[in-house]
Amino acid sequence: MFIAELALAQTTIILKPNGEVGKDAFIGGLNPTMNLSEHPDFVAMSGTNGGIQVTNRGIIDFDLSEIPENANIISASLSLFSYDSPWVGTHRLTDGKNDCFLYRVTEEWLETQVNWTNQPSITNLNRVYYPSSTADIQDYLDVDVSALVQDMVNDPNGSHGFLLQQIMENPYRTMCFASSDNDNAELWPELKVVYLENPKSDECVRFTPNAEDGKDTFLRSLDPDVNRSLHPDFNAQTGTNNSQLVSARGIIDFELNSLPENIEIVTAKLNLFSYNSMSNGTHAAYDGGNNQAELRRVTEFWEEDEVTWNNQPSVTNQNMIILEETELEILDYTLDMKNMVIDYLNDKNNSFGFMIKQTDEAPYGRLIFGSSDNIDPELRPSMEVCYNIISSTEFDRIINFNVYPVPAANTINVELDKVYEGDIKIYTIGGILIKELSTSGGINQIDIKELVAGEYIIKVTSKISKRVTGSKQFIKL
């Protein structure tokens, strides 16, 4: 057993603005040019007035200027507090569900001027699903908005808060929460963000392939020789057909080989967007099944217009990513692909994309996302890779690190002088490999209690170039 700990400081901020410093507004469709910036409610609702349909939305922005521009968002959670409003009432779903989406606002707006007519634009990217309420008064606490906040940090010029909107904007359905102008301070919206300041990257590249230049397909065991390279879904599911087990997998590749040589990957994120597919429906799990899925790197070449279930390529479990099961029908996923992209670039001869499949390919579970062939461009998979360019001098240099305490009986610390994506290996004096672990820099604590007393060699190697190395000796008591 060994333990590796990265000793980098995380920062937590909690934002719960009041009416003076907060920025939110009630966008009302009944009086479309009226500004309601001091309204005590933050709502998404649809109803009628005098027989005319009326739709209302809530818009809010938090001051994220304290978060560094190169921050990695560890977590971000939004808490909205419901109450019996004298203006709107409580949550309501008289006719259908009152489930909502929370969107990122992409256009500037002024709190004292925004109204229904001039409301700003939004994006579907990483939108967050709010399921229907189950009670008249129901707080929505610690809703995960990490991906949205990361987008805001990555694109501050194109990020101006959140907008809450009913999925089906027809009568009668309401989600009613308090705004920052509410008289009760305990009900003000609250955003909690935990972040880690990352090393700055030289450049970021976003891959968002379409039907012409994308390479993905849908594999199904029911008709194992059929190619579905034009299917609009990228999915992982298992069910039955006439009592016969049927599994489906998705396979996709991005043009990662177009990235320059000699780079250090800082971040890599894959965005998958869910929707209600005409042929496969939404995310689901029932009859005792679950819909947890896995994403693996493909290690064998495949042709988009020829690949089928029967000739699908091989994959590797190395740095496999788990897509956690969900009870929500619509939920977008943002996956941390950093290690998998590093593996891809380090082994280009054996890297040909990624495959998604159900972890337990037994009925009944499915995760459904749009493919690059989806008619809606906002539902197509996208990957953003940020990297630093390594100079020729840096590419060949020796890694500097310290090992302490020396000698040691139980644990040693390997402290690197900067952030590296690499490996730490422990060898006997005779050159036999004893331990191996990955590192991202900082202080790595390693358990050595089970080692026999004697001298050992520690070697640190960069994942970017095996020529970037360093080694030291230590004594185990």
Tab-separated table of C-alpha atoms in Angstrom:
chain	number	residue	atom	x	y	z
A	1	MET	CA	0.000	0.000	0.000
A	2	PHE	CA	1.107	3.548	-0.650
A	3	ILE	CA	-0.500	6.916	-0.079
A	4	ALA	CA	0.091	9.949	-2.289
A	5	GLU	CA	-1.175	13.315	-1.119
A	6	LEU	CA	-0.913	16.527	-3.121
A	7	ALA	CA	-0.365	19.357	-0.669
A	8	LEU	CA	-1.984	22.266	-2.502
A	9	ALA	CA	-4.210	24.769	-0.700
A	10	GLN	CA	-7.894	24.992	-1.535
A	11	THR	CA	-9.861	28.188	-1.006
A	12	THR	CA	-13.541	28.372	-0.058
A	13	ILE	CA	-15.756	31.404	-0.556
A	14	ILE	CA	-19.425	31.778	0.406
A	15	LEU	CA	-21.508	34.445	-1.353
A	16	LYS	CA	-24.881	35.397	0.150
A	17	PRO	CA	-25.493	38.976	-0.999
A	18	ASN	CA	-28.210	41.251	0.321
A	19	GLY	CA	-30.363	43.726	-1.588
A	20	GLU	CA	-27.686	46.415	-1.635
A	21	VAL	CA	-24.798	44.395	-3.066
A	22	GLY	CA	-26.771	41.579	-4.695
A	23	LYS	CA	-27.703	41.551	-8.368
A	24	ASP	CA	-30.918	39.752	-9.248
A	25	ALA	CA	-34.281	40.493	-10.786
A	26	PHE	CA	-37.761	39.131	-11.433
A	27	ILE	CA	-38.336	39.025	-15.200
A	28	GLY	CA	-42.093	39.292	-15.724
A	29	GLY	CA	-43.907	38.586	-18.951
A	30	LEU	CA	-47.139	40.331	-17.918
A	31	ASN	CA	-45.525	43.778	-18.115
A	32	PRO	CA	-42.622	43.017	-20.457
A	33	THR	CA	-40.907	46.422	-20.224
A	34	MET	CA	-41.194	46.767	-16.435
A	35	ASN	CA	-38.045	46.363	-14.314
A	36	LEU	CA	-38.558	44.362	-11.115
A	37	SER	CA	-35.043	44.422	-9.654
A	38	GLU	CA	-36.280	44.880	-6.068
A	39	HIS	CA	-38.781	42.022	-6.123
A	40	PRO	CA	-38.450	39.730	-3.075
A	41	ASP	CA	-38.876	36.577	-5.195
A	42	PHE	CA	-36.566	34.603	-7.464
A	43	VAL	CA	-38.916	32.515	-9.594
A	44	ALA	CA	-39.569	30.437	-12.663
A	45	MET	CA	-43.280	30.187	-13.376
A	46	SER	CA	-46.023	30.036	-15.974
A	47	GLY	CA	-49.641	30.980	-15.426
A	48	THR	CA	-52.410	33.127	-16.838
A	49	ASN	CA	-53.800	36.601	-16.262
A	50	GLY	CA	-57.163	37.465	-17.715
A	51	GLY	CA	-56.962	34.410	-19.927
A	52	ILE	CA	-53.542	35.423	-21.276
A	53	GLN	CA	-50.529	33.198	-20.612
A	54	VAL	CA	-47.883	34.837	-18.438
A	55	THR	CA	-44.335	33.533	-18.028
A	56	ASN	CA	-41.782	34.712	-15.466
A	57	ARG	CA	-38.087	33.925	-15.002
A	58	GLY	CA	-35.446	34.685	-12.398
A	59	ILE	CA	-31.996	36.084	-13.094
A	60	ILE	CA	-29.125	36.430	-10.637
A	61	ASP	CA	-25.415	37.173	-10.731
A	62	PHE	CA	-22.754	36.649	-8.070
A	63	ASP	CA	-19.494	38.564	-7.800
A	64	LEU	CA	-16.828	35.982	-8.677
A	65	SER	CA	-14.004	38.504	-9.029
A	66	GLU	CA	-12.267	37.035	-5.979
A	67	ILE	CA	-11.658	33.774	-7.854
A	68	PRO	CA	-8.407	33.791	-9.904
A	69	GLU	CA	-8.796	33.488	-13.666
A	70	ASN	CA	-6.802	30.260	-13.751
A	71	ALA	CA	-8.674	28.581	-10.888
A	72	ASN	CA	-9.829	24.982	-10.987
A	73	ILE	CA	-13.301	24.760	-9.453
A	74	ILE	CA	-13.278	21.823	-7.035
A	75	SER	CA	-16.954	22.300	-6.182
A	76	ALA	CA	-19.645	24.951	-6.441
A	77	SER	CA	-23.090	24.633	-4.884
A	78	LEU	CA	-26.100	26.929	-5.098
A	79	SER	CA	-28.757	26.968	-2.379
A	80	LEU	CA	-32.171	28.513	-3.049
A	81	PHE	CA	-34.697	28.879	-0.237
A	82	SER	CA	-38.454	28.627	-0.739
A	83	TYR	CA	-41.211	30.321	1.234
A	84	ASP	CA	-44.874	31.317	0.959
A	85	SER	CA	-44.590	34.510	-1.037
A	86	PRO	CA	-47.387	37.091	-0.723
A	87	TRP	CA	-46.858	37.800	-4.417
A	88	VAL	CA	-46.377	34.398	-6.010
A	89	GLY	CA	-47.268	31.833	-3.376
A	90	THR	CA	-45.362	28.565	-3.104
A	91	HIS	CA	-44.058	25.930	-5.490
A	92	ARG	CA	-46.888	24.801	-7.751
A	93	LEU	CA	-47.453	22.060	-10.307
A	94	THR	CA	-51.195	22.153	-10.924
A	95	ASP	CA	-50.821	21.013	-14.507
A	96	GLY	CA	-47.683	18.978	-15.092
A	97	LYS	CA	-44.171	19.135	-13.714
A	98	ASN	CA	-42.499	22.318	-12.503
A	99	ASP	CA	-38.953	21.155	-13.236
A	100	CYS	CA	-36.531	23.827	-14.406
A	101	PHE	CA	-33.152	24.438	-15.952
A	102	LEU	CA	-30.563	26.806	-14.550
A	103	TYR	CA	-28.607	28.387	-17.396
A	104	ARG	CA	-25.479	30.507	-17.629
A	105	VAL	CA	-26.188	34.038	-18.835
A	106	THR	CA	-23.849	35.045	-21.667
A	107	GLU	CA	-24.800	38.687	-22.168
A	108	GLU	CA	-24.384	41.717	-19.922
A	109	TRP	CA	-27.445	43.106	-18.136
A	110	LEU	CA	-28.137	45.923	-15.705
A	111	GLU	CA	-30.096	45.080	-12.584
A	112	THR	CA	-32.114	48.304	-12.676
A	113	GLN	CA	-32.960	48.004	-16.378
A	114	VAL	CA	-33.425	44.324	-17.203
A	115	ASN	CA	-36.934	43.233	-18.147
A	116	TRP	CA	-38.711	40.586	-20.205
A	117	THR	CA	-38.161	42.435	-23.478
A	118	ASN	CA	-34.419	43.021	-23.087
A	119	GLN	CA	-33.493	39.916	-21.087
A	120	PRO	CA	-29.984	38.664	-21.926
A	121	SER	CA	-29.011	35.580	-23.904
A	122	ILE	CA	-28.182	32.230	-22.269
A	123	THR	CA	-26.384	29.011	-23.200
A	124	ASN	CA	-27.305	25.355	-22.780
A	125	LEU	CA	-23.691	24.481	-21.980
A	126	ASN	CA	-23.581	22.659	-18.621
A	127	ARG	CA	-27.097	23.768	-17.712
A	128	VAL	CA	-28.302	22.324	-14.400
A	129	TYR	CA	-31.544	20.390	-13.993
A	130	TYR	CA	-33.900	21.218	-11.112
A	131	PRO	CA	-36.338	18.315	-10.658
A	132	SER	CA	-39.994	18.919	-9.870
A	133	SER	CA	-40.787	19.857	-6.295
A	134	THR	CA	-42.467	17.369	-3.999
A	135	ALA	CA	-43.795	19.882	-1.452
A	136	ASP	CA	-45.211	23.407	-1.440
A	137	ILE	CA	-42.234	24.621	0.605
A	138	GLN	CA	-39.027	22.908	-0.490
A	139	ASP	CA	-35.544	24.364	-0.400
A	140	TYR	CA	-33.104	23.296	-3.105
A	141	LEU	CA	-29.877	23.086	-1.160
A	142	ASP	CA	-26.313	22.594	-2.382
A	143	VAL	CA	-27.282	22.023	-6.009
A	144	ASP	CA	-24.112	21.218	-7.936
A	145	VAL	CA	-23.246	24.095	-10.294
A	146	SER	CA	-19.520	23.338	-10.482
A	147	ALA	CA	-19.389	23.087	-14.271
A	148	LEU	CA	-21.324	26.338	-14.699
A	149	VAL	CA	-19.020	28.212	-12.335
A	150	GLN	CA	-15.952	26.747	-14.045
A	151	ASP	CA	-17.335	28.063	-17.340
A	152	MET	CA	-17.793	31.476	-15.716
A	153	VAL	CA	-14.194	31.510	-14.505
A	154	ASN	CA	-12.918	30.338	-17.893
A	155	ASP	CA	-15.001	32.886	-19.822
A	156	PRO	CA	-15.659	35.921	-17.599
A	157	ASN	CA	-16.472	38.169	-20.564
A	158	GLY	CA	-19.205	35.786	-21.666
A	159	SER	CA	-20.593	34.974	-18.214
A	160	HIS	CA	-23.064	37.155	-16.359
A	161	GLY	CA	-24.848	34.979	-13.833
A	162	PHE	CA	-27.644	32.411	-13.846
A	163	LEU	CA	-31.164	32.327	-15.253
A	164	LEU	CA	-33.856	29.985	-13.891
A	165	GLN	CA	-36.512	28.905	-16.380
A	166	GLN	CA	-39.333	26.370	-16.475
A	167	ILE	CA	-38.639	23.517	-18.908
A	168	MET	CA	-42.273	23.587	-20.055
A	169	GLU	CA	-43.385	27.197	-19.972
A	170	ASN	CA	-47.139	26.661	-19.965
A	171	PRO	CA	-49.720	26.911	-17.135
A	172	TYR	CA	-49.713	26.143	-14.315
A	173	ARG	CA	-46.340	25.558	-12.700
A	174	THR	CA	-44.142	27.551	-10.352
A	175	MET	CA	-40.831	27.361	-8.541
A	176	CYS	CA	-40.692	30.157	-6.002
A	177	PHE	CA	-37.606	31.121	-4.006
A	178	ALA	CA	-36.511	34.228	-2.165
A	179	SER	CA	-34.282	36.787	-3.872
A	180	SER	CA	-31.480	38.836	-2.310
A	181	ASP	CA	-34.057	41.625	-1.823
A	182	ASN	CA	-36.169	39.478	0.508
A	183	ASP	CA	-36.734	40.868	4.027
A	184	ASN	CA	-35.614	37.563	5.553
A	185	ALA	CA	-31.798	37.355	5.357
A	186	GLU	CA	-31.868	33.606	5.968
A	187	LEU	CA	-33.664	33.147	2.641
A	188	TRP	CA	-31.169	34.964	0.409
A	189	PRO	CA	-29.593	32.809	-2.331
A	190	GLU	CA	-26.206	31.360	-1.380
A	191	LEU	CA	-23.335	30.245	-3.593
A	192	LYS	CA	-20.448	28.253	-2.093
A	193	VAL	CA	-17.319	27.783	-4.206
A	194	VAL	CA	-14.224	25.722	-3.448
A	195	TYR	CA	-11.336	26.276	-5.832
A	196	LEU	CA	-7.684	25.528	-6.397
A	197	GLU	CA	-5.437	27.975	-8.207
A	198	ASN	CA	-3.930	26.227	-11.217
A	199	PRO	CA	-0.721	27.031	-13.024
A	200	LYS	CA	-1.551	29.278	-15.957
A	201	SER	CA	-1.765	27.708	-19.385
A	202	ASP	CA	-0.343	29.141	-22.587
A	203	GLU	CA	-3.319	28.182	-24.716
A	204	CYS	CA	-6.692	26.423	-24.719
A	205	VAL	CA	-8.241	24.570	-27.654
A	206	ARG	CA	-11.897	23.560	-27.859
A	207	PHE	CA	-12.934	20.615	-30.044
A	208	THR	CA	-16.632	20.694	-30.997
A	209	PRO	CA	-16.994	18.424	-34.037
A	210	ASN	CA	-20.079	18.427	-36.236
A	211	ALA	CA	-21.518	15.742	-38.514
A	212	GLU	CA	-18.984	16.464	-41.262
A	213	ASP	CA	-15.735	16.528	-39.297
A	214	GLY	CA	-16.775	14.547	-36.203
A	215	LYS	CA	-15.970	10.892	-35.672
A	216	ASP	CA	-18.397	9.022	-33.442
A	217	THR	CA	-20.934	6.231	-33.684
A	218	PHE	CA	-23.499	4.140	-31.834
A	219	LEU	CA	-22.859	0.380	-31.369
A	220	ARG	CA	-25.684	-2.053	-30.553
A	221	SER	CA	-25.640	-5.773	-29.861
A	222	LEU	CA	-29.196	-6.307	-31.162
A	223	ASP	CA	-28.026	-5.912	-34.771
A	224	PRO	CA	-24.293	-6.407	-34.340
A	225	ASP	CA	-23.268	-5.883	-37.976
A	226	VAL	CA	-25.129	-2.594	-38.488
A	227	ASN	CA	-23.119	0.629	-38.653
A	228	ARG	CA	-24.802	3.697	-37.102
A	229	SER	CA	-22.254	6.419	-37.758
A	230	LEU	CA	-24.984	9.005	-38.429
A	231	HIS	CA	-26.992	8.363	-35.262
A	232	PRO	CA	-27.805	11.510	-33.232
A	233	ASP	CA	-27.072	9.807	-29.870
A	234	PHE	CA	-23.864	9.092	-27.969
A	235	ASN	CA	-25.023	6.683	-25.305
A	236	ALA	CA	-24.487	3.751	-22.989
A	237	GLN	CA	-27.471	1.541	-22.251
A	238	THR	CA	-28.641	-1.966	-21.530
A	239	GLY	CA	-32.133	-3.396	-21.928
A	240	THR	CA	-33.982	-6.262	-23.558
A	241	ASN	CA	-35.705	-7.019	-26.825
A	242	ASN	CA	-38.073	-9.992	-26.815
A	243	SER	CA	-36.355	-11.140	-23.605
A	244	GLN	CA	-32.954	-10.937	-25.308
A	245	LEU	CA	-30.265	-8.835	-23.588
A	246	VAL	CA	-29.359	-5.774	-25.653
A	247	SER	CA	-26.436	-3.449	-24.901
A	248	ALA	CA	-25.422	-0.232	-26.614
A	249	ARG	CA	-22.139	1.672	-26.447
A	250	GLY	CA	-20.865	4.935	-27.840
A	251	ILE	CA	-17.470	5.588	-29.378
A	252	ILE	CA	-15.940	8.964	-30.226
A	253	ASP	CA	-12.615	10.473	-31.225
A	254	PHE	CA	-11.320	14.047	-31.209
A	255	GLU	CA	-8.430	15.465	-33.247
A	256	LEU	CA	-6.042	15.476	-30.297
A	257	ASN	CA	-3.149	14.674	-32.625
A	258	SER	CA	-3.494	18.223	-33.941
A	259	LEU	CA	-2.146	19.549	-30.624
A	260	PRO	CA	1.487	20.688	-30.796
A	261	GLU	CA	4.360	18.513	-29.635
A	262	ASN	CA	6.192	19.102	-26.343
A	263	ILE	CA	3.225	20.368	-24.339
A	264	GLU	CA	2.190	19.979	-20.718
A	265	ILE	CA	-1.540	19.395	-20.246
A	266	VAL	CA	-2.988	21.737	-17.607
A	267	THR	CA	-6.690	20.826	-17.904
A	268	ALA	CA	-8.878	18.738	-20.210
A	269	LYS	CA	-12.659	18.625	-19.913
A	270	LEU	CA	-15.221	16.632	-21.898
A	271	ASN	CA	-18.783	17.995	-21.970
A	272	LEU	CA	-21.638	15.607	-22.751
A	273	PHE	CA	-25.134	17.046	-23.165
A	274	SER	CA	-28.258	15.062	-22.374
A	275	TYR	CA	-31.677	15.403	-23.995
A	276	ASN	CA	-34.882	13.521	-24.698
A	277	SER	CA	-33.936	11.402	-27.711
A	278	MET	CA	-36.698	10.354	-30.091
A	279	SER	CA	-35.208	6.864	-30.390
A	280	ASN	CA	-33.702	6.247	-26.942
A	281	GLY	CA	-35.442	8.590	-24.493
A	282	THR	CA	-33.649	10.140	-21.521
A	283	HIS	CA	-31.368	8.938	-18.747
A	284	ALA	CA	-33.131	6.147	-16.847
A	285	ALA	CA	-32.664	3.203	-14.490
A	286	TYR	CA	-35.449	0.851	-13.466
A	287	ASP	CA	-36.378	-2.703	-12.499
A	288	GLY	CA	-33.377	-2.946	-10.186
A	289	GLY	CA	-30.842	-1.670	-12.697
A	290	ASN	CA	-28.581	1.364	-12.508
A	291	ASN	CA	-27.138	3.630	-15.171
A	292	GLN	CA	-23.575	4.140	-13.985
A	293	ALA	CA	-21.257	4.161	-16.976
A	294	GLU	CA	-17.541	4.070	-17.768
A	295	LEU	CA	-15.427	5.947	-20.288
A	296	ARG	CA	-12.299	4.168	-21.556
A	297	ARG	CA	-9.559	5.051	-24.025
A	298	VAL	CA	-9.751	3.185	-27.356
A	299	THR	CA	-6.480	1.465	-28.254
A	300	GLU	CA	-7.279	0.133	-31.745
A	301	PHE	CA	-7.975	1.946	-35.012
A	302	TRP	CA	-11.575	2.081	-36.277
A	303	GLU	CA	-13.385	3.569	-39.272
A	304	GLU	CA	-16.471	5.643	-38.493
A	305	ASP	CA	-18.531	4.315	-41.398
A	306	GLU	CA	-17.480	0.684	-40.868
A	307	VAL	CA	-17.373	0.064	-37.112
A	308	THR	CA	-20.097	-2.169	-35.636
A	309	TRP	CA	-20.724	-4.109	-32.446
A	310	ASN	CA	-18.966	-7.146	-33.901
A	311	ASN	CA	-15.789	-5.352	-34.976
A	312	GLN	CA	-15.609	-2.715	-32.229
A	313	PRO	CA	-12.044	-1.768	-31.235
A	314	SER	CA	-10.222	-2.715	-28.053
A	315	VAL	CA	-10.029	-0.407	-25.035
A	316	THR	CA	-7.877	0.016	-21.919
A	317	ASN	CA	-8.865	0.488	-18.283
A	318	GLN	CA	-5.950	2.887	-17.712
A	319	ASN	CA	-7.281	6.071	-16.026
A	320	MET	CA	-10.859	4.965	-16.757
A	321	ILE	CA	-13.513	7.543	-15.829
A	322	ILE	CA	-16.749	6.720	-13.995
A	323	LEU	CA	-19.972	8.525	-14.899
A	324	GLU	CA	-21.943	8.277	-11.672
A	325	GLU	CA	-25.498	6.984	-11.822
A	326	THR	CA	-28.295	9.535	-11.767
A	327	GLU	CA	-32.015	9.544	-11.090
A	328	LEU	CA	-32.457	12.674	-13.213
A	329	GLU	CA	-33.840	12.286	-16.706
A	330	ILE	CA	-31.834	15.230	-18.028
A	331	LEU	CA	-28.333	15.782	-16.666
A	332	ASP	CA	-25.260	17.004	-18.526
A	333	TYR	CA	-21.875	15.587	-17.526
A	334	THR	CA	-18.492	17.351	-17.437
A	335	LEU	CA	-15.635	14.849	-17.201
A	336	ASP	CA	-12.081	15.537	-16.086
A	337	MET	CA	-10.088	14.054	-18.968
A	338	LYS	CA	-6.632	15.328	-18.010
A	339	ASN	CA	-5.000	11.964	-17.271
A	340	MET	CA	-6.695	10.250	-20.182
A	341	VAL	CA	-5.596	12.963	-22.622
A	342	ILE	CA	-2.031	12.702	-21.300
A	343	ASP	CA	-2.191	8.942	-21.923
A	344	TYR	CA	-3.551	9.591	-25.417
A	345	LEU	CA	-0.718	11.965	-26.339
A	346	ASN	CA	1.974	9.794	-24.791
A	347	ASP	CA	0.804	6.746	-26.748
A	348	LYS	CA	-0.527	8.095	-30.030
A	349	ASN	CA	0.044	4.805	-31.837
A	350	ASN	CA	-2.436	3.134	-29.507
A	351	SER	CA	-4.950	5.950	-28.944
A	352	PHE	CA	-8.026	6.292	-31.131
A	353	GLY	CA	-10.681	7.993	-29.031
A	354	PHE	CA	-12.952	6.988	-26.183
A	355	MET	CA	-15.731	4.474	-25.574
A	356	ILE	CA	-18.676	4.788	-23.177
A	357	LYS	CA	-20.488	1.721	-21.824
A	358	GLN	CA	-22.647	0.786	-18.873
A	359	THR	CA	-20.591	-0.427	-15.917
A	360	ASP	CA	-23.028	-3.263	-15.325
A	361	GLU	CA	-24.399	-4.265	-18.693
A	362	ALA	CA	-27.559	-5.769	-17.250
A	363	PRO	CA	-31.115	-4.411	-17.603
A	364	TYR	CA	-32.186	-1.691	-17.180
A	365	GLY	CA	-30.116	1.467	-17.362
A	366	ARG	CA	-29.132	4.144	-19.824
A	367	LEU	CA	-27.289	7.439	-20.193
A	368	ILE	CA	-28.265	9.379	-23.326
A	369	PHE	CA	-26.278	12.277	-24.812
A	370	GLY	CA	-26.190	14.034	-28.151
A	371	SER	CA	-23.574	12.942	-30.706
A	372	SER	CA	-21.696	15.110	-33.194
A	373	ASP	CA	-24.433	14.160	-35.689
A	374	ASN	CA	-27.183	15.670	-33.533
A	375	ILE	CA	-29.231	18.283	-35.335
A	376	ASP	CA	-28.907	20.626	-32.341
A	377	PRO	CA	-25.320	21.990	-32.263
A	378	GLU	CA	-25.596	22.776	-28.542
A	379	LEU	CA	-26.029	19.054	-27.787
A	380	ARG	CA	-22.856	17.916	-29.555
A	381	PRO	CA	-19.938	16.708	-27.395
A	382	SER	CA	-17.136	19.199	-26.828
A	383	MET	CA	-13.680	18.884	-25.338
A	384	GLU	CA	-11.505	21.742	-24.124
A	385	VAL	CA	-7.781	21.147	-23.614
A	386	CYS	CA	-5.528	23.764	-21.997
A	387	TYR	CA	-1.775	23.339	-22.125
A	388	ASN	CA	1.642	24.916	-21.633
A	389	ILE	CA	4.287	24.753	-24.325
A	390	ILE	CA	7.548	23.293	-23.023
A	391	SER	CA	10.662	24.969	-24.348
A	392	SER	CA	13.470	22.786	-25.717
A	393	THR	CA	15.609	23.717	-22.707
A	394	GLU	CA	12.892	22.805	-20.225
A	395	PHE	CA	12.054	19.669	-22.205
A	396	ASP	CA	15.480	18.179	-21.520
A	397	ARG	CA	16.116	19.440	-18.024
A	398	ILE	CA	16.383	17.528	-14.761
A	399	ILE	CA	13.476	17.525	-12.307
A	400	ASN	CA	14.413	19.022	-8.944
A	401	PHE	CA	12.847	17.502	-5.853
A	402	ASN	CA	13.523	16.837	-2.187
A	403	VAL	CA	13.056	13.675	-0.124
A	404	TYR	CA	12.543	13.899	3.650
A	405	PRO	CA	12.920	12.787	6.366
A	406	VAL	CA	16.021	10.745	5.623
A	407	PRO	CA	16.442	8.184	7.051
A	408	ALA	CA	12.777	7.263	7.637
A	409	ALA	CA	10.853	4.352	9.115
A	410	ASN	CA	7.182	4.859	8.162
A	411	THR	CA	6.698	7.580	5.557
A	412	ILE	CA	8.736	9.811	3.295
A	413	ASN	CA	7.757	13.048	1.562
A	414	VAL	CA	8.711	13.675	-2.050
A	415	GLU	CA	8.431	17.414	-2.694
A	416	LEU	CA	8.723	18.635	-6.293
A	417	ASP	CA	9.910	22.150	-7.095
A	418	LYS	CA	6.927	22.854	-9.394
A	419	VAL	CA	3.848	21.190	-10.868
A	420	TYR	CA	4.643	18.113	-12.956
A	421	GLU	CA	2.422	15.472	-14.476
A	422	GLY	CA	4.631	12.474	-13.868
A	423	ASP	CA	5.474	9.282	-12.035
A	424	ILE	CA	7.364	8.572	-8.824
A	425	LYS	CA	9.107	5.181	-8.743
A	426	ILE	CA	11.004	3.500	-5.921
A	427	TYR	CA	13.762	1.001	-6.796
A	428	THR	CA	16.079	-1.192	-4.821
A	429	ILE	CA	19.794	-0.452	-5.152
A	430	GLY	CA	19.849	-3.407	-7.538
A	431	GLY	CA	17.335	-1.686	-9.843
A	432	ILE	CA	14.178	-3.682	-8.980
A	433	LEU	CA	10.991	-1.565	-9.127
A	434	ILE	CA	9.181	-1.676	-5.741
A	435	LYS	CA	6.535	1.074	-5.927
A	436	GLU	CA	5.036	3.383	-8.534
A	437	LEU	CA	2.558	6.244	-8.243
A	438	SER	CA	1.419	9.262	-10.237
A	439	THR	CA	2.086	12.840	-9.158
A	440	SER	CA	0.875	16.307	-10.091
A	441	GLY	CA	3.612	18.066	-8.151
A	442	GLY	CA	3.666	19.498	-4.640
A	443	ILE	CA	4.258	17.255	-1.636
A	444	ASN	CA	3.602	13.542	-2.091
A	445	GLN	CA	3.519	11.426	1.080
A	446	ILE	CA	4.474	7.772	0.548
A	447	ASP	CA	3.964	4.921	2.995
A	448	ILE	CA	7.175	2.828	3.247
A	449	LYS	CA	6.409	0.799	6.394
A	450	GLU	CA	6.368	-2.494	4.486
A	451	LEU	CA	9.774	-1.946	2.866
A	452	VAL	CA	12.748	-3.903	4.153
A	453	ALA	CA	15.381	-1.776	5.899
A	454	GLY	CA	18.101	-0.597	3.540
A	455	GLU	CA	18.932	1.845	0.756
A	456	TYR	CA	16.533	2.715	-2.063
A	457	ILE	CA	16.443	4.982	-5.119
A	458	ILE	CA	13.562	7.344	-5.924
A	459	LYS	CA	13.140	8.388	-9.536
A	460	VAL	CA	10.711	11.056	-10.811
A	461	THR	CA	9.822	11.046	-14.513
A	462	SER	CA	7.686	13.517	-16.471
A	463	LYS	CA	4.733	12.077	-18.365
A	464	ILE	CA	5.395	14.602	-21.104
A	465	SER	CA	8.933	13.421	-21.793
A	466	LYS	CA	10.784	10.482	-20.310
A	467	ARG	CA	13.929	12.598	-20.735
A	468	VAL	CA	12.731	14.961	-17.981
A	469	THR	CA	13.855	13.004	-14.920
A	470	GLY	CA	15.505	13.202	-11.532
A	471	SER	CA	16.652	10.680	-8.927
A	472	LYS	CA	17.734	10.571	-5.256
A	473	GLN	CA	18.570	7.929	-2.651
A	474	PHE	CA	17.026	7.398	0.785
A	475	ILE	CA	17.464	4.988	3.682
A	476	LYS	CA	14.625	2.920	5.161
A	477	LEU	CA	15.133	2.217	8.876
